[in-house]
Amino acid sequence: MTKTQRMLAALALAGATVGFTAATAPLASAAPITLPDLPTAAPGMPAGATPGSVQEIGAKLNDGLNQLNQVMTIPDQLSPLTDTVSPVTNLATGLE
């Protein structure tokens, strides 16, 4: 790359940076993001049916993800059982 090409690339990069910061400047002064209102219980629903806070929603979501992780490890937990049966299944598939 010649010296002229490097200077042109540096000017283009500087111009793009100025243009980008000018375009995002109005976004910085925008109102902060707020969380939506929590849902309210419908008539006749039990008291614990709706969450009381965003933290409670996060805790329930975290519990569900932990349960999903446990389900995903079932094949690893069953590997001792499947390892003992695999010679028989290999023979059965070879007898076609």
PDB file of N, CA, C and O in Angstrom, residues 17-90:
ATOM      1  N   THR A  17     -16.065   7.487  10.856  1.00  0.00           N
ATOM      2  CA  THR A  17     -16.225   7.584  12.315  1.00  0.00           C
ATOM      3  C   THR A  17     -17.018   8.824  12.695  1.00  0.00           C
ATOM      4  O   THR A  17     -17.923   8.761  13.527  1.00  0.00           O
ATOM      5  N   VAL A  18     -16.701   9.950  12.062  1.00  0.00           N
ATOM      6  CA  VAL A  18     -17.434  11.192  12.349  1.00  0.00           C
ATOM      7  C   VAL A  18     -18.891  11.049  11.942  1.00  0.00           C
ATOM      8  O   VAL A  18     -19.800  11.445  12.671  1.00  0.00           O
ATOM      9  N   GLY A  19     -19.131  10.455  10.778  1.00  0.00           N
ATOM     10  CA  GLY A  19     -20.505  10.256  10.322  1.00  0.00           C
ATOM     11  C   GLY A  19     -21.297   9.341  11.238  1.00  0.00           C
ATOM     12  O   GLY A  19     -22.464   9.575  11.533  1.00  0.00           O
ATOM     13  N   PHE A  20     -20.636   8.291  11.713  1.00  0.00           N
ATOM     14  CA  PHE A  20     -21.313   7.356  12.610  1.00  0.00           C
ATOM     15  C   PHE A  20     -21.638   8.001  13.944  1.00  0.00           C
ATOM     16  O   PHE A  20     -22.736   7.847  14.468  1.00  0.00           O
ATOM     17  N   THR A  21     -20.699   8.749  14.499  1.00  0.00           N
ATOM     18  CA  THR A  21     -20.970   9.391  15.796  1.00  0.00           C
ATOM     19  C   THR A  21     -22.023  10.481  15.658  1.00  0.00           C
ATOM     20  O   THR A  21     -22.819  10.695  16.567  1.00  0.00           O
ATOM     21  N   ALA A  22     -22.059  11.155  14.512  1.00  0.00           N
ATOM     22  CA  ALA A  22     -23.084  12.185  14.311  1.00  0.00           C
ATOM     23  C   ALA A  22     -24.461  11.551  14.168  1.00  0.00           C
ATOM     24  O   ALA A  22     -25.466  12.103  14.626  1.00  0.00           O
ATOM     25  N   ALA A  23     -24.505  10.376  13.561  1.00  0.00           N
ATOM     26  CA  ALA A  23     -25.786   9.703  13.382  1.00  0.00           C
ATOM     27  C   ALA A  23     -26.321   9.139  14.690  1.00  0.00           C
ATOM     28  O   ALA A  23     -27.531   9.058  14.897  1.00  0.00           O
ATOM     29  N   THR A  24     -25.438   8.739  15.588  1.00  0.00           N
ATOM     30  CA  THR A  24     -25.891   8.144  16.848  1.00  0.00           C
ATOM     31  C   THR A  24     -26.051   9.164  17.963  1.00  0.00           C
ATOM     32  O   THR A  24     -26.542   8.821  19.028  1.00  0.00           O
ATOM     33  N   ALA A  25     -25.636  10.398  17.758  1.00  0.00           N
ATOM     34  CA  ALA A  25     -25.754  11.418  18.804  1.00  0.00           C
ATOM     35  C   ALA A  25     -27.197  11.637  19.247  1.00  0.00           C
ATOM     36  O   ALA A  25     -27.456  11.734  20.452  1.00  0.00           O
ATOM     37  N   PRO A  26     -28.196  11.716  18.349  1.00  0.00           N
ATOM     38  CA  PRO A  26     -29.568  11.895  18.824  1.00  0.00           C
ATOM     39  C   PRO A  26     -30.076  10.705  19.639  1.00  0.00           C
ATOM     40  O   PRO A  26     -30.919  10.859  20.509  1.00  0.00           O
ATOM     41  N   LEU A  27     -29.537   9.526  19.384  1.00  0.00           N
ATOM     42  CA  LEU A  27     -29.986   8.354  20.130  1.00  0.00           C
ATOM     43  C   LEU A  27     -29.540   8.406  21.578  1.00  0.00           C
ATOM     44  O   LEU A  27     -30.199   7.858  22.456  1.00  0.00           O
ATOM     45  N   ALA A  28     -28.409   9.034  21.839  1.00  0.00           N
ATOM     46  CA  ALA A  28     -27.897   9.100  23.203  1.00  0.00           C
ATOM     47  C   ALA A  28     -28.786   9.935  24.103  1.00  0.00           C
ATOM     48  O   ALA A  28     -28.863   9.703  25.307  1.00  0.00           O
ATOM     49  N   SER A  29     -29.490  10.911  23.541  1.00  0.00           N
ATOM     50  CA  SER A  29     -30.327  11.770  24.363  1.00  0.00           C
ATOM     51  C   SER A  29     -31.759  11.227  24.474  1.00  0.00           C
ATOM     52  O   SER A  29     -32.614  11.879  25.059  1.00  0.00           O
ATOM     53  N   ALA A  30     -32.042  10.062  23.917  1.00  0.00           N
ATOM     54  CA  ALA A  30     -33.383   9.485  23.975  1.00  0.00           C
ATOM     55  C   ALA A  30     -33.700   9.040  25.406  1.00  0.00           C
ATOM     56  O   ALA A  30     -32.814   8.873  26.241  1.00  0.00           O
ATOM     57  N   ALA A  31     -34.956   8.837  25.675  1.00  0.00           N
ATOM     58  CA  ALA A  31     -35.390   8.415  27.001  1.00  0.00           C
ATOM     59  C   ALA A  31     -34.835   7.021  27.312  1.00  0.00           C
ATOM     60  O   ALA A  31     -34.663   6.199  26.418  1.00  0.00           O
ATOM     61  N   PRO A  32     -34.538   6.766  28.562  1.00  0.00           N
ATOM     62  CA  PRO A  32     -34.013   5.440  28.915  1.00  0.00           C
ATOM     63  C   PRO A  32     -35.066   4.355  28.696  1.00  0.00           C
ATOM     64  O   PRO A  32     -36.267   4.609  28.709  1.00  0.00           O
ATOM     65  N   ILE A  33     -34.588   3.153  28.481  1.00  0.00           N
ATOM     66  CA  ILE A  33     -35.485   2.020  28.260  1.00  0.00           C
ATOM     67  C   ILE A  33     -36.129   1.641  29.586  1.00  0.00           C
ATOM     68  O   ILE A  33     -35.461   1.515  30.614  1.00  0.00           O
ATOM     69  N   THR A  34     -37.435   1.458  29.585  1.00  0.00           N
ATOM     70  CA  THR A  34     -38.150   1.055  30.791  1.00  0.00           C
ATOM     71  C   THR A  34     -38.752  -0.316  30.584  1.00  0.00           C
ATOM     72  O   THR A  34     -39.053  -0.728  29.461  1.00  0.00           O
ATOM     73  N   LEU A  35     -38.924  -1.023  31.664  1.00  0.00           N
ATOM     74  CA  LEU A  35     -39.527  -2.348  31.603  1.00  0.00           C
ATOM     75  C   LEU A  35     -41.039  -2.213  31.481  1.00  0.00           C
ATOM     76  O   LEU A  35     -41.631  -1.274  32.009  1.00  0.00           O
ATOM     77  N   PRO A  36     -41.678  -3.155  30.813  1.00  0.00           N
ATOM     78  CA  PRO A  36     -43.140  -3.086  30.702  1.00  0.00           C
ATOM     79  C   PRO A  36     -43.799  -3.372  32.048  1.00  0.00           C
ATOM     80  O   PRO A  36     -43.181  -3.916  32.962  1.00  0.00           O
ATOM     81  N   ASP A  37     -45.054  -2.983  32.143  1.00  0.00           N
ATOM     82  CA  ASP A  37     -45.798  -3.258  33.369  1.00  0.00           C
ATOM     83  C   ASP A  37     -45.982  -4.761  33.529  1.00  0.00           C
ATOM     84  O   ASP A  37     -46.123  -5.503  32.552  1.00  0.00           O
ATOM     85  N   LEU A  38     -45.968  -5.196  34.772  1.00  0.00           N
ATOM     86  CA  LEU A  38     -46.182  -6.615  35.043  1.00  0.00           C
ATOM     87  C   LEU A  38     -47.646  -6.960  34.797  1.00  0.00           C
ATOM     88  O   LEU A  38     -48.538  -6.139  35.022  1.00  0.00           O
ATOM     89  N   PRO A  39     -47.907  -8.178  34.323  1.00  0.00           N
ATOM     90  CA  PRO A  39     -49.292  -8.559  34.067  1.00  0.00           C
ATOM     91  C   PRO A  39     -50.078  -8.659  35.376  1.00  0.00           C
ATOM     92  O   PRO A  39     -49.527  -8.941  36.437  1.00  0.00           O
ATOM     93  N   THR A  40     -51.356  -8.434  35.275  1.00  0.00           N
ATOM     94  CA  THR A  40     -52.213  -8.564  36.452  1.00  0.00           C
ATOM     95  C   THR A  40     -53.030  -9.842  36.322  1.00  0.00           C
ATOM     96  O   THR A  40     -53.278 -10.321  35.219  1.00  0.00           O
ATOM     97  N   ALA A  41     -53.435 -10.357  37.450  1.00  0.00           N
ATOM     98  CA  ALA A  41     -54.191 -11.613  37.455  1.00  0.00           C
ATOM     99  C   ALA A  41     -55.605 -11.371  36.957  1.00  0.00           C
ATOM    100  O   ALA A  41     -56.227 -10.356  37.255  1.00  0.00           O
ATOM    101  N   ALA A  42     -56.096 -12.323  36.192  1.00  0.00           N
ATOM    102  CA  ALA A  42     -57.480 -12.268  35.733  1.00  0.00           C
ATOM    103  C   ALA A  42     -58.383 -12.640  36.898  1.00  0.00           C
ATOM    104  O   ALA A  42     -57.953 -13.296  37.853  1.00  0.00           O
ATOM    105  N   PRO A  43     -59.630 -12.229  36.870  1.00  0.00           N
ATOM    106  CA  PRO A  43     -60.540 -12.592  37.969  1.00  0.00           C
ATOM    107  C   PRO A  43     -60.639 -14.116  38.112  1.00  0.00           C
ATOM    108  O   PRO A  43     -60.760 -14.838  37.135  1.00  0.00           O
ATOM    109  N   GLY A  44     -60.524 -14.579  39.337  1.00  0.00           N
ATOM    110  CA  GLY A  44     -60.634 -16.002  39.613  1.00  0.00           C
ATOM    111  C   GLY A  44     -59.311 -16.746  39.601  1.00  0.00           C
ATOM    112  O   GLY A  44     -59.267 -17.920  39.927  1.00  0.00           O
ATOM    113  N   MET A  45     -58.236 -16.080  39.226  1.00  0.00           N
ATOM    114  CA  MET A  45     -56.930 -16.744  39.230  1.00  0.00           C
ATOM    115  C   MET A  45     -56.366 -16.748  40.639  1.00  0.00           C
ATOM    116  O   MET A  45     -56.622 -15.840  41.433  1.00  0.00           O
ATOM    117  N   PRO A  46     -55.562 -17.771  40.969  1.00  0.00           N
ATOM    118  CA  PRO A  46     -54.944 -17.793  42.300  1.00  0.00           C
ATOM    119  C   PRO A  46     -53.960 -16.641  42.470  1.00  0.00           C
ATOM    120  O   PRO A  46     -53.461 -16.080  41.496  1.00  0.00           O
ATOM    121  N   ALA A  47     -53.668 -16.311  43.708  1.00  0.00           N
ATOM    122  CA  ALA A  47     -52.833 -15.150  44.003  1.00  0.00           C
ATOM    123  C   ALA A  47     -51.420 -15.301  43.457  1.00  0.00           C
ATOM    124  O   ALA A  47     -50.816 -14.339  43.013  1.00  0.00           O
ATOM    125  N   GLY A  48     -50.840 -16.485  43.459  1.00  0.00           N
ATOM    126  CA  GLY A  48     -49.467 -16.680  43.005  1.00  0.00           C
ATOM    127  C   GLY A  48     -49.337 -16.899  41.511  1.00  0.00           C
ATOM    128  O   GLY A  48     -48.262 -17.221  41.027  1.00  0.00           O
ATOM    129  N   ALA A  49     -50.425 -16.735  40.757  1.00  0.00           N
ATOM    130  CA  ALA A  49     -50.398 -17.017  39.326  1.00  0.00           C
ATOM    131  C   ALA A  49     -49.631 -15.971  38.545  1.00  0.00           C
ATOM    132  O   ALA A  49     -49.101 -16.258  37.475  1.00  0.00           O
ATOM    133  N   THR A  50     -49.558 -14.760  39.029  1.00  0.00           N
ATOM    134  CA  THR A  50     -48.828 -13.707  38.327  1.00  0.00           C
ATOM    135  C   THR A  50     -47.582 -13.347  39.123  1.00  0.00           C
ATOM    136  O   THR A  50     -47.597 -13.373  40.353  1.00  0.00           O
ATOM    137  N   PRO A  51     -46.501 -13.008  38.446  1.00  0.00           N
ATOM    138  CA  PRO A  51     -45.269 -12.667  39.167  1.00  0.00           C
ATOM    139  C   PRO A  51     -45.394 -11.316  39.858  1.00  0.00           C
ATOM    140  O   PRO A  51     -46.119 -10.437  39.415  1.00  0.00           O
ATOM    141  N   GLY A  52     -44.661 -11.190  40.953  1.00  0.00           N
ATOM    142  CA  GLY A  52     -44.701  -9.943  41.703  1.00  0.00           C
ATOM    143  C   GLY A  52     -43.641  -8.957  41.268  1.00  0.00           C
ATOM    144  O   GLY A  52     -43.756  -7.764  41.536  1.00  0.00           O
ATOM    145  N   SER A  53     -42.576  -9.439  40.602  1.00  0.00           N
ATOM    146  CA  SER A  53     -41.497  -8.541  40.196  1.00  0.00           C
ATOM    147  C   SER A  53     -40.747  -9.139  39.014  1.00  0.00           C
ATOM    148  O   SER A  53     -40.920 -10.313  38.676  1.00  0.00           O
ATOM    149  N   VAL A  54     -39.923  -8.328  38.411  1.00  0.00           N
ATOM    150  CA  VAL A  54     -39.093  -8.794  37.300  1.00  0.00           C
ATOM    151  C   VAL A  54     -38.099  -9.836  37.806  1.00  0.00           C
ATOM    152  O   VAL A  54     -37.796 -10.804  37.114  1.00  0.00           O
ATOM    153  N   GLN A  55     -37.609  -9.665  39.026  1.00  0.00           N
ATOM    154  CA  GLN A  55     -36.673 -10.636  39.593  1.00  0.00           C
ATOM    155  C   GLN A  55     -37.332 -12.000  39.749  1.00  0.00           C
ATOM    156  O   GLN A  55     -36.696 -13.033  39.547  1.00  0.00           O
ATOM    157  N   GLU A  56     -38.617 -12.007  40.114  1.00  0.00           N
ATOM    158  CA  GLU A  56     -39.334 -13.277  40.251  1.00  0.00           C
ATOM    159  C   GLU A  56     -39.475 -13.963  38.894  1.00  0.00           C
ATOM    160  O   GLU A  56     -39.332 -15.177  38.785  1.00  0.00           O
ATOM    161  N   ILE A  57     -39.722 -13.181  37.850  1.00  0.00           N
ATOM    162  CA  ILE A  57     -39.800 -13.746  36.502  1.00  0.00           C
ATOM    163  C   ILE A  57     -38.449 -14.362  36.126  1.00  0.00           C
ATOM    164  O   ILE A  57     -38.375 -15.474  35.608  1.00  0.00           O
ATOM    165  N   GLY A  58     -37.367 -13.646  36.414  1.00  0.00           N
ATOM    166  CA  GLY A  58     -36.029 -14.154  36.125  1.00  0.00           C
ATOM    167  C   GLY A  58     -35.721 -15.416  36.896  1.00  0.00           C
ATOM    168  O   GLY A  58     -35.105 -16.346  36.364  1.00  0.00           O
ATOM    169  N   ALA A  59     -36.146 -15.489  38.149  1.00  0.00           N
ATOM    170  CA  ALA A  59     -35.898 -16.678  38.957  1.00  0.00           C
ATOM    171  C   ALA A  59     -36.650 -17.881  38.389  1.00  0.00           C
ATOM    172  O   ALA A  59     -36.103 -18.990  38.309  1.00  0.00           O
ATOM    173  N   LYS A  60     -37.910 -17.671  37.985  1.00  0.00           N
ATOM    174  CA  LYS A  60     -38.682 -18.778  37.416  1.00  0.00           C
ATOM    175  C   LYS A  60     -38.084 -19.224  36.086  1.00  0.00           C
ATOM    176  O   LYS A  60     -38.024 -20.414  35.787  1.00  0.00           O
ATOM    177  N   LEU A  61     -37.626 -18.277  35.296  1.00  0.00           N
ATOM    178  CA  LEU A  61     -36.990 -18.604  34.025  1.00  0.00           C
ATOM    179  C   LEU A  61     -35.703 -19.380  34.261  1.00  0.00           C
ATOM    180  O   LEU A  61     -35.417 -20.362  33.577  1.00  0.00           O
ATOM    181  N   ASN A  62     -34.938 -18.972  35.264  1.00  0.00           N
ATOM    182  CA  ASN A  62     -33.696 -19.656  35.592  1.00  0.00           C
ATOM    183  C   ASN A  62     -33.973 -21.086  36.051  1.00  0.00           C
ATOM    184  O   ASN A  62     -33.246 -22.018  35.694  1.00  0.00           O
ATOM    185  N   ASP A  63     -35.026 -21.272  36.853  1.00  0.00           N
ATOM    186  CA  ASP A  63     -35.396 -22.623  37.296  1.00  0.00           C
ATOM    187  C   ASP A  63     -35.752 -23.500  36.099  1.00  0.00           C
ATOM    188  O   ASP A  63     -35.353 -24.668  36.029  1.00  0.00           O
ATOM    189  N   GLY A  64     -36.510 -22.953  35.168  1.00  0.00           N
ATOM    190  CA  GLY A  64     -36.878 -23.715  33.980  1.00  0.00           C
ATOM    191  C   GLY A  64     -35.670 -24.088  33.149  1.00  0.00           C
ATOM    192  O   GLY A  64     -35.575 -25.204  32.623  1.00  0.00           O
ATOM    193  N   LEU A  65     -34.713 -23.162  33.023  1.00  0.00           N
ATOM    194  CA  LEU A  65     -33.501 -23.465  32.266  1.00  0.00           C
ATOM    195  C   LEU A  65     -32.658 -24.524  32.963  1.00  0.00           C
ATOM    196  O   LEU A  65     -32.042 -25.370  32.309  1.00  0.00           O
ATOM    197  N   ASN A  66     -32.626 -24.503  34.287  1.00  0.00           N
ATOM    198  CA  ASN A  66     -31.896 -25.541  35.020  1.00  0.00           C
ATOM    199  C   ASN A  66     -32.525 -26.909  34.796  1.00  0.00           C
ATOM    200  O   ASN A  66     -31.825 -27.907  34.635  1.00  0.00           O
ATOM    201  N   GLN A  67     -33.855 -26.961  34.778  1.00  0.00           N
ATOM    202  CA  GLN A  67     -34.535 -28.226  34.509  1.00  0.00           C
ATOM    203  C   GLN A  67     -34.242 -28.706  33.089  1.00  0.00           C
ATOM    204  O   GLN A  67     -34.037 -29.899  32.858  1.00  0.00           O
ATOM    205  N   LEU A  68     -34.201 -27.789  32.150  1.00  0.00           N
ATOM    206  CA  LEU A  68     -33.874 -28.153  30.775  1.00  0.00           C
ATOM    207  C   LEU A  68     -32.454 -28.689  30.682  1.00  0.00           C
ATOM    208  O   LEU A  68     -32.197 -29.662  29.970  1.00  0.00           O
ATOM    209  N   ASN A  69     -31.528 -28.083  31.417  1.00  0.00           N
ATOM    210  CA  ASN A  69     -30.153 -28.586  31.444  1.00  0.00           C
ATOM    211  C   ASN A  69     -30.097 -30.003  31.979  1.00  0.00           C
ATOM    212  O   ASN A  69     -29.337 -30.830  31.490  1.00  0.00           O
ATOM    213  N   GLN A  70     -30.895 -30.297  33.004  1.00  0.00           N
ATOM    214  CA  GLN A  70     -30.919 -31.645  33.560  1.00  0.00           C
ATOM    215  C   GLN A  70     -31.451 -32.636  32.542  1.00  0.00           C
ATOM    216  O   GLN A  70     -30.955 -33.757  32.437  1.00  0.00           O
ATOM    217  N   VAL A  71     -32.455 -32.242  31.770  1.00  0.00           N
ATOM    218  CA  VAL A  71     -32.992 -33.128  30.738  1.00  0.00           C
ATOM    219  C   VAL A  71     -31.945 -33.376  29.661  1.00  0.00           C
ATOM    220  O   VAL A  71     -31.825 -34.487  29.137  1.00  0.00           O
ATOM    221  N   MET A  72     -31.158 -32.349  29.346  1.00  0.00           N
ATOM    222  CA  MET A  72     -30.145 -32.499  28.303  1.00  0.00           C
ATOM    223  C   MET A  72     -29.014 -33.436  28.718  1.00  0.00           C
ATOM    224  O   MET A  72     -28.296 -33.950  27.864  1.00  0.00           O
ATOM    225  N   THR A  73     -28.829 -33.681  30.017  1.00  0.00           N
ATOM    226  CA  THR A  73     -27.758 -34.570  30.470  1.00  0.00           C
ATOM    227  C   THR A  73     -28.230 -36.009  30.631  1.00  0.00           C
ATOM    228  O   THR A  73     -27.435 -36.865  31.012  1.00  0.00           O
ATOM    229  N   ILE A  74     -29.483 -36.307  30.324  1.00  0.00           N
ATOM    230  CA  ILE A  74     -29.985 -37.678  30.454  1.00  0.00           C
ATOM    231  C   ILE A  74     -29.192 -38.663  29.602  1.00  0.00           C
ATOM    232  O   ILE A  74     -28.842 -39.744  30.086  1.00  0.00           O
ATOM    233  N   PRO A  75     -28.863 -38.356  28.344  1.00  0.00           N
ATOM    234  CA  PRO A  75     -28.056 -39.326  27.583  1.00  0.00           C
ATOM    235  C   PRO A  75     -26.716 -39.642  28.246  1.00  0.00           C
ATOM    236  O   PRO A  75     -26.259 -40.792  28.217  1.00  0.00           O
ATOM    237  N   ASP A  76     -26.087 -38.652  28.871  1.00  0.00           N
ATOM    238  CA  ASP A  76     -24.826 -38.912  29.563  1.00  0.00           C
ATOM    239  C   ASP A  76     -25.040 -39.817  30.774  1.00  0.00           C
ATOM    240  O   ASP A  76     -24.197 -40.660  31.077  1.00  0.00           O
ATOM    241  N   GLN A  77     -26.166 -39.639  31.451  1.00  0.00           N
ATOM    242  CA  GLN A  77     -26.450 -40.458  32.620  1.00  0.00           C
ATOM    243  C   GLN A  77     -26.811 -41.888  32.225  1.00  0.00           C
ATOM    244  O   GLN A  77     -26.598 -42.826  32.994  1.00  0.00           O
ATOM    245  N   LEU A  78     -27.356 -42.064  31.035  1.00  0.00           N
ATOM    246  CA  LEU A  78     -27.751 -43.398  30.576  1.00  0.00           C
ATOM    247  C   LEU A  78     -26.635 -44.132  29.837  1.00  0.00           C
ATOM    248  O   LEU A  78     -26.807 -45.291  29.476  1.00  0.00           O
ATOM    249  N   SER A  79     -25.506 -43.491  29.618  1.00  0.00           N
ATOM    250  CA  SER A  79     -24.439 -44.128  28.843  1.00  0.00           C
ATOM    251  C   SER A  79     -23.939 -45.434  29.452  1.00  0.00           C
ATOM    252  O   SER A  79     -23.641 -46.369  28.710  1.00  0.00           O
ATOM    253  N   PRO A  80     -23.844 -45.610  30.790  1.00  0.00           N
ATOM    254  CA  PRO A  80     -23.432 -46.926  31.307  1.00  0.00           C
ATOM    255  C   PRO A  80     -24.416 -48.031  30.905  1.00  0.00           C
ATOM    256  O   PRO A  80     -24.009 -49.148  30.587  1.00  0.00           O
ATOM    257  N   LEU A  81     -25.694 -47.701  30.876  1.00  0.00           N
ATOM    258  CA  LEU A  81     -26.696 -48.692  30.490  1.00  0.00           C
ATOM    259  C   LEU A  81     -26.611 -49.002  29.005  1.00  0.00           C
ATOM    260  O   LEU A  81     -26.632 -50.165  28.595  1.00  0.00           O
ATOM    261  N   THR A  82     -26.486 -47.981  28.191  1.00  0.00           N
ATOM    262  CA  THR A  82     -26.430 -48.209  26.746  1.00  0.00           C
ATOM    263  C   THR A  82     -25.124 -48.874  26.332  1.00  0.00           C
ATOM    264  O   THR A  82     -25.091 -49.600  25.343  1.00  0.00           O
ATOM    265  N   ASP A  83     -24.042 -48.642  27.069  1.00  0.00           N
ATOM    266  CA  ASP A  83     -22.775 -49.299  26.746  1.00  0.00           C
ATOM    267  C   ASP A  83     -22.850 -50.808  26.962  1.00  0.00           C
ATOM    268  O   ASP A  83     -22.225 -51.565  26.211  1.00  0.00           O
ATOM    269  N   THR A  84     -23.611 -51.228  27.960  1.00  0.00           N
ATOM    270  CA  THR A  84     -23.723 -52.674  28.205  1.00  0.00           C
ATOM    271  C   THR A  84     -24.627 -53.340  27.178  1.00  0.00           C
ATOM    272  O   THR A  84     -24.478 -54.520  26.896  1.00  0.00           O
ATOM    273  N   VAL A  85     -25.559 -52.613  26.606  1.00  0.00           N
ATOM    274  CA  VAL A  85     -26.505 -53.173  25.643  1.00  0.00           C
ATOM    275  C   VAL A  85     -25.982 -53.052  24.216  1.00  0.00           C
ATOM    276  O   VAL A  85     -26.423 -53.780  23.328  1.00  0.00           O
ATOM    277  N   SER A  86     -25.026 -52.192  23.956  1.00  0.00           N
ATOM    278  CA  SER A  86     -24.586 -51.928  22.584  1.00  0.00           C
ATOM    279  C   SER A  86     -24.039 -53.156  21.848  1.00  0.00           C
ATOM    280  O   SER A  86     -24.279 -53.276  20.647  1.00  0.00           O
ATOM    281  N   PRO A  87     -23.347 -54.107  22.487  1.00  0.00           N
ATOM    282  CA  PRO A  87     -22.927 -55.290  21.715  1.00  0.00           C
ATOM    283  C   PRO A  87     -24.113 -56.084  21.164  1.00  0.00           C
ATOM    284  O   PRO A  87     -24.077 -56.576  20.034  1.00  0.00           O
ATOM    285  N   VAL A  88     -25.179 -56.182  21.929  1.00  0.00           N
ATOM    286  CA  VAL A  88     -26.362 -56.912  21.476  1.00  0.00           C
ATOM    287  C   VAL A  88     -27.035 -56.176  20.329  1.00  0.00           C
ATOM    288  O   VAL A  88     -27.427 -56.781  19.327  1.00  0.00           O
ATOM    289  N   THR A  89     -27.150 -54.858  20.440  1.00  0.00           N
ATOM    290  CA  THR A  89     -27.776 -54.094  19.367  1.00  0.00           C
ATOM    291  C   THR A  89     -26.917 -54.102  18.112  1.00  0.00           C
ATOM    292  O   THR A  89     -27.444 -54.107  17.002  1.00  0.00           O
ATOM    293  N   ASN A  90     -25.598 -54.128  18.267  1.00  0.00           N
ATOM    294  CA  ASN A  90     -24.719 -54.212  17.103  1.00  0.00           C
ATOM    295  C   ASN A  90     -24.910 -55.541  16.375  1.00  0.00           C
ATOM    296  O   ASN A  90     -24.927 -55.589  15.139  1.00  0.00           O
TER     297      ASN A  90
END
